[in-house]
């Protein structure tokens, strides 16, 4: 399983939820992890401690990834300390749901900036280093909502559909430099993001999942680890849906 030995991996929003599971999975396969967080410093420190306890290597990096200056500073520090970056997982994300009549322009902007602009900024900054090295793997976390749409999530769906377009375009741009760019589209996963949903909505969602359960963060992490590894050496520009069969 240790197929990421010697790789340096940055996971945005790695302190909680799906990001935390991705950090743990990549670390278990031998990668050195940089756990980015915006506010959850204690949670990110806990992830680092868990990885170290298991014999791996990890470090925290605070940055709001929707802010260009903070992204530049974070990557500069990573390259200065580790010499390179091999794997970038753009996982940071948020929701601010409402029907369009009630949704404020600020709710649209905040979700686009946190989900899509951050992804573009981190891809742009990582690509510079990866292009020099002529290798790298970028995995962007989108959502089945970016493929199928979802009432009450016009902002979130637009951001996640945008990530799929970004992924394909960048994959075409950088393939010649040995860099692969893919997306993972989770379905309905147990994290803080889905914790507040009403029981009725939760039950209906599970009914629509052929495999009959919500996803675990580890389900997503395993797909990310595969795409990050050389086992996926001939895969680029793809969106891997991990949703128990919800969207086919
Ligand atoms: P979550 O538990 O709410 O965690 C969100 C993570 O994003 C946190 O670690 C948070 O860090 C980070 N984050 C948010 N804004 C940030 C920013 N500006 N800069 C840096 N980090 C930021 O969410 P999750 O469920 O794990 O979701 C992770 C990803 O999967 C998201 O992109 C989400 O859209 C996607 N997804 C989730 C589901 C699901 O069912 N849960 C389904 C499809 C797709 P701080 O706490 O430090 O702010």
Short mmCIF file of N, CA and C in Angstrom, two decimals, residues 84-237:
data_model
loop_
_atom_site.label_atom_id
_atom_site.label_comp_id
_atom_site.label_asym_id
_atom_site.label_seq_id
_atom_site.Cartn_x
_atom_site.Cartn_y
_atom_site.Cartn_z
N UNK A 84 9.72 20.88 -2.93
CA UNK A 84 8.81 20.59 -4.04
C UNK A 84 7.39 20.37 -3.52
N UNK A 85 6.48 20.13 -4.45
CA UNK A 85 5.14 19.63 -4.11
C UNK A 85 4.74 18.64 -5.20
N UNK A 86 4.40 17.43 -4.80
CA UNK A 86 4.08 16.37 -5.76
C UNK A 86 2.58 16.17 -5.95
N UNK A 87 1.83 16.36 -4.85
CA UNK A 87 0.39 16.08 -4.88
C UNK A 87 -0.35 17.27 -4.27
N UNK A 88 -1.34 17.77 -4.99
CA UNK A 88 -2.20 18.83 -4.45
C UNK A 88 -3.63 18.33 -4.44
N UNK A 89 -4.27 18.37 -3.29
CA UNK A 89 -5.69 18.01 -3.21
C UNK A 89 -6.47 19.26 -2.81
N UNK A 90 -7.26 19.77 -3.75
CA UNK A 90 -8.10 20.94 -3.47
C UNK A 90 -9.42 20.46 -2.90
N UNK A 91 -9.48 20.46 -1.57
CA UNK A 91 -10.64 19.91 -0.86
C UNK A 91 -11.47 20.99 -0.16
N UNK A 92 -10.85 22.12 0.18
CA UNK A 92 -11.56 23.14 0.97
C UNK A 92 -12.86 23.54 0.28
N UNK A 93 -13.92 23.62 1.06
CA UNK A 93 -15.19 24.00 0.46
C UNK A 93 -16.21 24.39 1.51
N UNK A 94 -17.27 25.04 1.05
CA UNK A 94 -18.35 25.45 1.94
C UNK A 94 -19.68 25.46 1.19
N UNK A 95 -20.75 25.49 1.95
CA UNK A 95 -22.07 25.68 1.35
C UNK A 95 -22.71 26.92 1.97
N UNK A 96 -23.58 27.55 1.24
CA UNK A 96 -24.44 28.61 1.79
C UNK A 96 -25.75 28.52 1.00
N UNK A 97 -26.57 27.52 1.38
CA UNK A 97 -27.73 27.13 0.57
C UNK A 97 -28.92 28.06 0.75
N UNK A 98 -29.66 28.22 -0.32
CA UNK A 98 -30.96 28.90 -0.28
C UNK A 98 -31.59 28.83 -1.66
N UNK A 99 -32.90 29.01 -1.73
CA UNK A 99 -33.52 29.13 -3.05
C UNK A 99 -33.07 30.46 -3.66
N UNK A 100 -33.05 30.52 -4.97
CA UNK A 100 -32.40 31.66 -5.63
C UNK A 100 -33.06 33.00 -5.25
N UNK A 101 -34.37 32.98 -5.01
CA UNK A 101 -35.06 34.22 -4.65
C UNK A 101 -34.58 34.78 -3.31
N UNK A 102 -34.11 33.89 -2.45
CA UNK A 102 -33.66 34.31 -1.12
C UNK A 102 -32.14 34.44 -1.03
N UNK A 103 -31.44 33.93 -2.04
CA UNK A 103 -29.98 33.92 -1.96
C UNK A 103 -29.42 35.31 -2.27
N UNK A 104 -28.54 35.77 -1.42
CA UNK A 104 -27.94 37.11 -1.61
C UNK A 104 -26.69 36.99 -2.50
N UNK A 105 -26.39 38.05 -3.25
CA UNK A 105 -25.17 38.01 -4.07
C UNK A 105 -23.93 37.64 -3.24
N UNK A 106 -23.89 38.07 -1.98
CA UNK A 106 -22.74 37.71 -1.12
C UNK A 106 -22.65 36.20 -0.90
N UNK A 107 -23.81 35.53 -0.85
CA UNK A 107 -23.82 34.07 -0.66
C UNK A 107 -23.27 33.39 -1.91
N UNK A 108 -23.57 33.96 -3.06
CA UNK A 108 -23.03 33.42 -4.31
C UNK A 108 -21.51 33.63 -4.34
N UNK A 109 -21.10 34.88 -4.08
CA UNK A 109 -19.66 35.20 -4.17
C UNK A 109 -18.83 34.38 -3.19
N UNK A 110 -19.33 34.25 -1.96
CA UNK A 110 -18.55 33.53 -0.92
C UNK A 110 -18.30 32.08 -1.33
N UNK A 111 -19.33 31.44 -1.88
CA UNK A 111 -19.19 30.03 -2.24
C UNK A 111 -18.30 29.88 -3.48
N UNK A 112 -18.44 30.78 -4.45
CA UNK A 112 -17.57 30.71 -5.63
C UNK A 112 -16.11 30.96 -5.22
N UNK A 113 -15.90 31.93 -4.35
CA UNK A 113 -14.52 32.24 -3.94
C UNK A 113 -13.89 31.11 -3.14
N UNK A 114 -14.65 30.54 -2.22
CA UNK A 114 -14.09 29.48 -1.37
C UNK A 114 -13.91 28.18 -2.13
N UNK A 115 -14.84 27.85 -3.00
CA UNK A 115 -14.78 26.53 -3.67
C UNK A 115 -14.02 26.59 -5.00
N UNK A 116 -14.30 27.59 -5.82
CA UNK A 116 -13.75 27.60 -7.18
C UNK A 116 -12.48 28.44 -7.31
N UNK A 117 -12.55 29.68 -6.81
CA UNK A 117 -11.38 30.56 -6.91
C UNK A 117 -10.18 29.94 -6.17
N UNK A 118 -10.44 29.35 -5.01
CA UNK A 118 -9.36 28.73 -4.22
C UNK A 118 -8.71 27.61 -5.02
N UNK A 119 -9.53 26.84 -5.69
CA UNK A 119 -9.05 25.70 -6.47
C UNK A 119 -8.16 26.22 -7.61
N UNK A 120 -8.63 27.25 -8.29
CA UNK A 120 -7.86 27.83 -9.40
C UNK A 120 -6.54 28.40 -8.89
N UNK A 121 -6.60 29.13 -7.78
CA UNK A 121 -5.38 29.75 -7.22
C UNK A 121 -4.35 28.69 -6.84
N UNK A 122 -4.80 27.63 -6.17
CA UNK A 122 -3.86 26.59 -5.72
C UNK A 122 -3.31 25.81 -6.91
N UNK A 123 -4.17 25.52 -7.91
CA UNK A 123 -3.69 24.84 -9.13
C UNK A 123 -2.61 25.68 -9.81
N UNK A 124 -2.90 26.97 -9.97
CA UNK A 124 -1.97 27.88 -10.66
C UNK A 124 -0.62 27.90 -9.94
N UNK A 125 -0.67 27.98 -8.61
CA UNK A 125 0.56 28.11 -7.83
C UNK A 125 1.33 26.78 -7.81
N UNK A 126 0.61 25.68 -7.64
CA UNK A 126 1.28 24.37 -7.62
C UNK A 126 1.86 24.04 -8.99
N UNK A 127 1.14 24.40 -10.05
CA UNK A 127 1.57 24.04 -11.41
C UNK A 127 2.96 24.59 -11.72
N UNK A 128 3.26 25.77 -11.16
CA UNK A 128 4.57 26.39 -11.43
C UNK A 128 5.69 25.44 -11.00
N UNK A 129 5.57 24.91 -9.78
CA UNK A 129 6.59 24.00 -9.25
C UNK A 129 6.55 22.65 -9.96
N UNK A 130 5.34 22.13 -10.19
CA UNK A 130 5.21 20.82 -10.82
C UNK A 130 5.73 20.84 -12.26
N UNK A 131 5.52 21.97 -12.96
CA UNK A 131 5.98 22.07 -14.36
C UNK A 131 7.50 22.01 -14.42
N UNK A 132 8.14 22.65 -13.44
CA UNK A 132 9.60 22.61 -13.39
C UNK A 132 10.08 21.17 -13.19
N UNK A 133 9.35 20.45 -12.38
CA UNK A 133 9.73 19.07 -12.04
C UNK A 133 9.26 18.07 -13.10
N UNK A 134 8.35 18.53 -13.96
CA UNK A 134 7.75 17.70 -15.02
C UNK A 134 7.03 16.48 -14.45
N UNK A 135 6.42 16.68 -13.28
CA UNK A 135 5.55 15.63 -12.74
C UNK A 135 4.69 16.22 -11.64
N UNK A 136 3.58 15.56 -11.37
CA UNK A 136 2.69 16.02 -10.31
C UNK A 136 1.29 15.49 -10.54
N UNK A 137 0.53 15.46 -9.44
CA UNK A 137 -0.87 15.02 -9.54
C UNK A 137 -1.74 15.98 -8.75
N UNK A 138 -2.75 16.50 -9.42
CA UNK A 138 -3.69 17.42 -8.77
C UNK A 138 -5.05 16.74 -8.73
N UNK A 139 -5.68 16.74 -7.57
CA UNK A 139 -7.03 16.17 -7.44
C UNK A 139 -7.94 17.24 -6.86
N UNK A 140 -8.98 17.57 -7.59
CA UNK A 140 -9.92 18.60 -7.15
C UNK A 140 -11.21 17.94 -6.66
N UNK A 141 -11.65 18.32 -5.46
CA UNK A 141 -12.88 17.73 -4.93
C UNK A 141 -14.08 18.55 -5.42
N UNK A 142 -14.86 17.92 -6.28
CA UNK A 142 -16.07 18.56 -6.78
C UNK A 142 -17.24 17.92 -6.03
N UNK A 143 -18.36 17.69 -6.70
CA UNK A 143 -19.53 17.07 -6.06
C UNK A 143 -20.45 16.55 -7.15
N UNK A 144 -21.25 15.56 -6.82
CA UNK A 144 -22.26 15.11 -7.80
C UNK A 144 -23.23 16.24 -8.13
N UNK A 145 -23.33 17.21 -7.21
CA UNK A 145 -24.20 18.37 -7.44
C UNK A 145 -23.71 19.20 -8.64
N UNK A 146 -22.41 19.16 -8.87
CA UNK A 146 -21.84 19.87 -10.03
C UNK A 146 -22.16 19.18 -11.34
N UNK A 147 -22.61 17.93 -11.26
CA UNK A 147 -22.98 17.16 -12.46
C UNK A 147 -24.50 17.17 -12.64
N UNK A 148 -25.20 16.90 -11.56
CA UNK A 148 -26.66 16.70 -11.66
C UNK A 148 -27.48 17.91 -11.24
N UNK A 149 -26.83 18.90 -10.55
CA UNK A 149 -27.58 20.05 -10.03
C UNK A 149 -28.35 19.68 -8.77
N UNK A 150 -28.78 20.72 -8.03
CA UNK A 150 -29.57 20.48 -6.81
C UNK A 150 -30.30 21.77 -6.43
N UNK A 151 -31.62 21.67 -6.32
CA UNK A 151 -32.40 22.85 -5.92
C UNK A 151 -31.89 23.39 -4.58
N UNK A 152 -31.77 24.72 -4.49
CA UNK A 152 -31.29 25.33 -3.24
C UNK A 152 -29.78 25.47 -3.20
N UNK A 153 -29.12 25.01 -4.26
CA UNK A 153 -27.65 25.08 -4.26
C UNK A 153 -27.12 25.66 -5.58
N UNK A 154 -27.77 26.72 -6.09
CA UNK A 154 -27.31 27.27 -7.38
C UNK A 154 -25.86 27.75 -7.27
N UNK A 155 -25.50 28.33 -6.12
CA UNK A 155 -24.13 28.82 -5.94
C UNK A 155 -23.14 27.64 -5.86
N UNK A 156 -23.48 26.68 -5.02
CA UNK A 156 -22.59 25.51 -4.79
C UNK A 156 -22.45 24.69 -6.08
N UNK A 157 -23.57 24.44 -6.76
CA UNK A 157 -23.53 23.64 -7.99
C UNK A 157 -22.68 24.35 -9.06
N UNK A 158 -22.83 25.68 -9.15
CA UNK A 158 -22.02 26.43 -10.13
C UNK A 158 -20.54 26.31 -9.80
N UNK A 159 -20.21 26.39 -8.51
CA UNK A 159 -18.79 26.28 -8.12
C UNK A 159 -18.25 24.89 -8.45
N UNK A 160 -19.05 23.87 -8.20
CA UNK A 160 -18.57 22.50 -8.39
C UNK A 160 -18.54 22.11 -9.87
N UNK A 161 -19.50 22.62 -10.67
CA UNK A 161 -19.43 22.41 -12.12
C UNK A 161 -18.21 23.15 -12.68
N UNK A 162 -17.94 24.32 -12.11
CA UNK A 162 -16.76 25.09 -12.53
C UNK A 162 -15.48 24.30 -12.28
N UNK A 163 -15.43 23.59 -11.17
CA UNK A 163 -14.23 22.79 -10.85
C UNK A 163 -14.03 21.69 -11.90
N UNK A 164 -15.11 21.12 -12.40
CA UNK A 164 -14.98 20.06 -13.42
C UNK A 164 -14.42 20.66 -14.71
N UNK A 165 -14.90 21.81 -15.10
CA UNK A 165 -14.38 22.48 -16.31
C UNK A 165 -12.93 22.88 -16.14
N UNK A 166 -12.61 23.40 -14.96
CA UNK A 166 -11.22 23.78 -14.65
C UNK A 166 -10.31 22.56 -14.75
N UNK A 167 -10.77 21.45 -14.17
CA UNK A 167 -9.98 20.21 -14.15
C UNK A 167 -9.65 19.75 -15.57
N UNK A 168 -10.67 19.73 -16.44
CA UNK A 168 -10.45 19.26 -17.81
C UNK A 168 -9.52 20.20 -18.57
N UNK A 169 -9.74 21.51 -18.40
CA UNK A 169 -8.93 22.49 -19.14
C UNK A 169 -7.47 22.43 -18.70
N UNK A 170 -7.26 22.38 -17.38
CA UNK A 170 -5.89 22.33 -16.88
C UNK A 170 -5.22 21.01 -17.26
N UNK A 171 -6.00 19.93 -17.25
CA UNK A 171 -5.42 18.62 -17.63
C UNK A 171 -4.88 18.70 -19.07
N UNK A 172 -5.64 19.35 -19.96
CA UNK A 172 -5.17 19.49 -21.34
C UNK A 172 -3.93 20.38 -21.43
N UNK A 173 -3.90 21.42 -20.58
CA UNK A 173 -2.81 22.38 -20.62
C UNK A 173 -1.48 21.77 -20.14
N UNK A 174 -1.53 20.96 -19.09
CA UNK A 174 -0.27 20.56 -18.43
C UNK A 174 0.13 19.09 -18.65
N UNK A 175 -0.67 18.36 -19.42
CA UNK A 175 -0.34 16.94 -19.64
C UNK A 175 1.05 16.80 -20.24
N UNK A 176 1.38 17.70 -21.15
CA UNK A 176 2.67 17.65 -21.84
C UNK A 176 3.84 17.82 -20.86
N UNK A 177 3.55 18.41 -19.68
CA UNK A 177 4.59 18.59 -18.66
C UNK A 177 4.57 17.47 -17.62
N UNK A 178 3.83 16.42 -17.90
CA UNK A 178 3.84 15.27 -16.98
C UNK A 178 2.94 15.43 -15.77
N UNK A 179 2.03 16.40 -15.82
CA UNK A 179 1.14 16.63 -14.67
C UNK A 179 -0.25 16.11 -14.99
N UNK A 180 -0.83 15.33 -14.07
CA UNK A 180 -2.20 14.84 -14.24
C UNK A 180 -3.14 15.64 -13.34
N UNK A 181 -4.32 15.93 -13.86
CA UNK A 181 -5.32 16.70 -13.10
C UNK A 181 -6.64 15.97 -13.20
N UNK A 182 -7.16 15.55 -12.05
CA UNK A 182 -8.44 14.83 -12.03
C UNK A 182 -9.34 15.41 -10.93
N UNK A 183 -10.60 15.03 -10.98
CA UNK A 183 -11.55 15.46 -9.94
C UNK A 183 -12.19 14.23 -9.32
N UNK A 184 -12.59 14.37 -8.07
CA UNK A 184 -13.39 13.34 -7.40
C UNK A 184 -14.71 14.00 -7.00
N UNK A 185 -15.81 13.35 -7.37
CA UNK A 185 -17.15 13.89 -7.07
C UNK A 185 -17.84 13.03 -6.02
N UNK A 186 -17.76 13.45 -4.75
CA UNK A 186 -18.47 12.68 -3.71
C UNK A 186 -19.98 12.89 -3.85
N UNK A 187 -20.69 11.88 -3.34
CA UNK A 187 -22.15 12.03 -3.25
C UNK A 187 -22.50 12.64 -1.91
N UNK A 188 -23.11 11.85 -1.06
CA UNK A 188 -23.65 12.33 0.22
C UNK A 188 -22.81 11.70 1.32
N UNK A 189 -21.93 12.50 1.94
CA UNK A 189 -20.92 11.96 2.85
C UNK A 189 -21.13 12.49 4.27
N UNK A 190 -20.95 11.61 5.25
CA UNK A 190 -21.09 11.99 6.68
C UNK A 190 -19.95 12.91 7.10
N UNK A 191 -20.22 14.22 7.19
CA UNK A 191 -19.23 15.17 7.74
C UNK A 191 -20.02 16.31 8.40
N UNK A 192 -19.30 17.32 8.89
CA UNK A 192 -19.98 18.50 9.47
C UNK A 192 -20.89 19.15 8.44
N UNK A 193 -20.50 19.05 7.15
CA UNK A 193 -21.25 19.73 6.09
C UNK A 193 -22.67 19.18 5.96
N UNK A 194 -22.83 17.89 6.26
CA UNK A 194 -24.15 17.25 6.11
C UNK A 194 -24.79 16.96 7.47
N UNK A 195 -24.12 17.37 8.56
CA UNK A 195 -24.58 16.99 9.91
C UNK A 195 -25.91 17.64 10.28
N UNK A 196 -26.17 18.84 9.76
CA UNK A 196 -27.36 19.58 10.19
C UNK A 196 -28.60 19.29 9.36
N UNK A 197 -28.50 18.38 8.39
CA UNK A 197 -29.67 18.12 7.54
C UNK A 197 -30.81 17.47 8.34
N UNK A 198 -32.03 17.87 8.01
CA UNK A 198 -33.19 17.30 8.70
C UNK A 198 -33.26 15.80 8.43
N UNK A 199 -33.78 15.04 9.42
CA UNK A 199 -33.86 13.57 9.30
C UNK A 199 -34.59 13.16 8.03
N UNK A 200 -35.64 13.90 7.70
CA UNK A 200 -36.47 13.57 6.53
C UNK A 200 -35.64 13.67 5.23
N UNK A 201 -34.85 14.73 5.12
CA UNK A 201 -34.02 14.93 3.93
C UNK A 201 -32.93 13.84 3.87
N UNK A 202 -32.38 13.54 5.03
CA UNK A 202 -31.34 12.51 5.11
C UNK A 202 -31.89 11.15 4.65
N UNK A 203 -33.08 10.80 5.17
CA UNK A 203 -33.69 9.51 4.81
C UNK A 203 -33.98 9.43 3.32
N UNK A 204 -34.50 10.55 2.77
CA UNK A 204 -34.82 10.58 1.33
C UNK A 204 -33.54 10.41 0.51
N UNK A 205 -32.48 11.07 0.95
CA UNK A 205 -31.21 10.99 0.22
C UNK A 205 -30.69 9.55 0.24
N UNK A 206 -30.77 8.90 1.38
CA UNK A 206 -30.26 7.52 1.49
C UNK A 206 -31.10 6.58 0.61
N UNK A 207 -32.39 6.85 0.55
CA UNK A 207 -33.27 6.04 -0.33
C UNK A 207 -32.82 6.11 -1.79
N UNK A 208 -32.23 7.25 -2.18
CA UNK A 208 -31.81 7.45 -3.57
C UNK A 208 -30.42 6.88 -3.85
N UNK A 209 -29.81 6.25 -2.85
CA UNK A 209 -28.45 5.71 -3.04
C UNK A 209 -28.54 4.19 -3.20
N UNK A 210 -28.26 3.66 -4.39
CA UNK A 210 -28.37 2.21 -4.62
C UNK A 210 -27.60 1.38 -3.59
N UNK A 211 -26.42 1.83 -3.15
CA UNK A 211 -25.66 1.05 -2.17
C UNK A 211 -26.21 1.22 -0.74
N UNK A 212 -27.24 2.03 -0.59
CA UNK A 212 -28.04 2.04 0.64
C UNK A 212 -27.43 2.68 1.87
N UNK A 213 -26.41 3.50 1.71
CA UNK A 213 -25.83 4.18 2.87
C UNK A 213 -25.17 5.47 2.43
N UNK A 214 -24.99 6.37 3.40
CA UNK A 214 -24.20 7.57 3.11
C UNK A 214 -22.74 7.16 2.97
N UNK A 215 -21.97 7.99 2.28
CA UNK A 215 -20.55 7.69 2.14
C UNK A 215 -19.81 8.05 3.42
N UNK A 216 -18.69 7.37 3.64
CA UNK A 216 -17.77 7.75 4.72
C UNK A 216 -16.65 8.56 4.08
N UNK A 217 -16.05 9.44 4.88
CA UNK A 217 -14.94 10.25 4.35
C UNK A 217 -13.84 9.35 3.78
N UNK A 218 -13.66 8.19 4.37
CA UNK A 218 -12.61 7.26 3.90
C UNK A 218 -12.90 6.76 2.48
N UNK A 219 -14.18 6.64 2.13
CA UNK A 219 -14.53 6.21 0.76
C UNK A 219 -13.96 7.19 -0.27
N UNK A 220 -14.04 8.46 0.07
CA UNK A 220 -13.54 9.50 -0.84
C UNK A 220 -12.01 9.49 -0.83
N UNK A 221 -11.45 9.34 0.37
CA UNK A 221 -9.99 9.38 0.52
C UNK A 221 -9.31 8.29 -0.30
N UNK A 222 -9.92 7.11 -0.36
CA UNK A 222 -9.30 6.01 -1.11
C UNK A 222 -9.27 6.32 -2.61
N UNK A 223 -10.33 6.95 -3.10
CA UNK A 223 -10.36 7.33 -4.53
C UNK A 223 -9.29 8.39 -4.82
N UNK A 224 -9.13 9.32 -3.89
CA UNK A 224 -8.11 10.37 -4.06
C UNK A 224 -6.72 9.74 -4.07
N UNK A 225 -6.48 8.81 -3.14
CA UNK A 225 -5.16 8.18 -3.05
C UNK A 225 -4.84 7.42 -4.34
N UNK A 226 -5.85 6.78 -4.91
CA UNK A 226 -5.64 6.07 -6.18
C UNK A 226 -5.23 7.07 -7.27
N UNK A 227 -5.98 8.14 -7.42
CA UNK A 227 -5.69 9.11 -8.48
C UNK A 227 -4.33 9.80 -8.26
N UNK A 228 -3.94 9.93 -6.99
CA UNK A 228 -2.65 10.56 -6.69
C UNK A 228 -1.47 9.67 -7.07
N UNK A 229 -1.72 8.37 -7.12
CA UNK A 229 -0.62 7.41 -7.26
C UNK A 229 -0.31 7.09 -8.73
N UNK A 230 0.80 6.39 -8.94
CA UNK A 230 1.18 5.98 -10.29
C UNK A 230 0.25 4.91 -10.85
N UNK A 231 -0.57 4.31 -9.98
CA UNK A 231 -1.57 3.36 -10.48
C UNK A 231 -2.54 4.04 -11.43
N UNK A 232 -2.63 5.37 -11.32
CA UNK A 232 -3.53 6.15 -12.19
C UNK A 232 -2.72 6.92 -13.25
N UNK A 233 -1.54 6.38 -13.58
CA UNK A 233 -0.60 7.11 -14.45
C UNK A 233 -1.17 7.49 -15.82
N UNK A 234 -2.20 6.76 -16.28
CA UNK A 234 -2.75 7.03 -17.62
C UNK A 234 -4.15 7.67 -17.52
N UNK A 235 -4.44 8.25 -16.36
CA UNK A 235 -5.75 8.87 -16.15
C UNK A 235 -5.57 10.36 -15.92
N UNK A 236 -6.15 11.18 -16.77
CA UNK A 236 -6.16 12.63 -16.52
C UNK A 236 -7.41 13.26 -17.11
N UNK A 237 -7.83 14.37 -16.51
CA UNK A 237 -9.00 15.11 -16.99
C UNK A 237 -10.33 14.47 -16.63
#
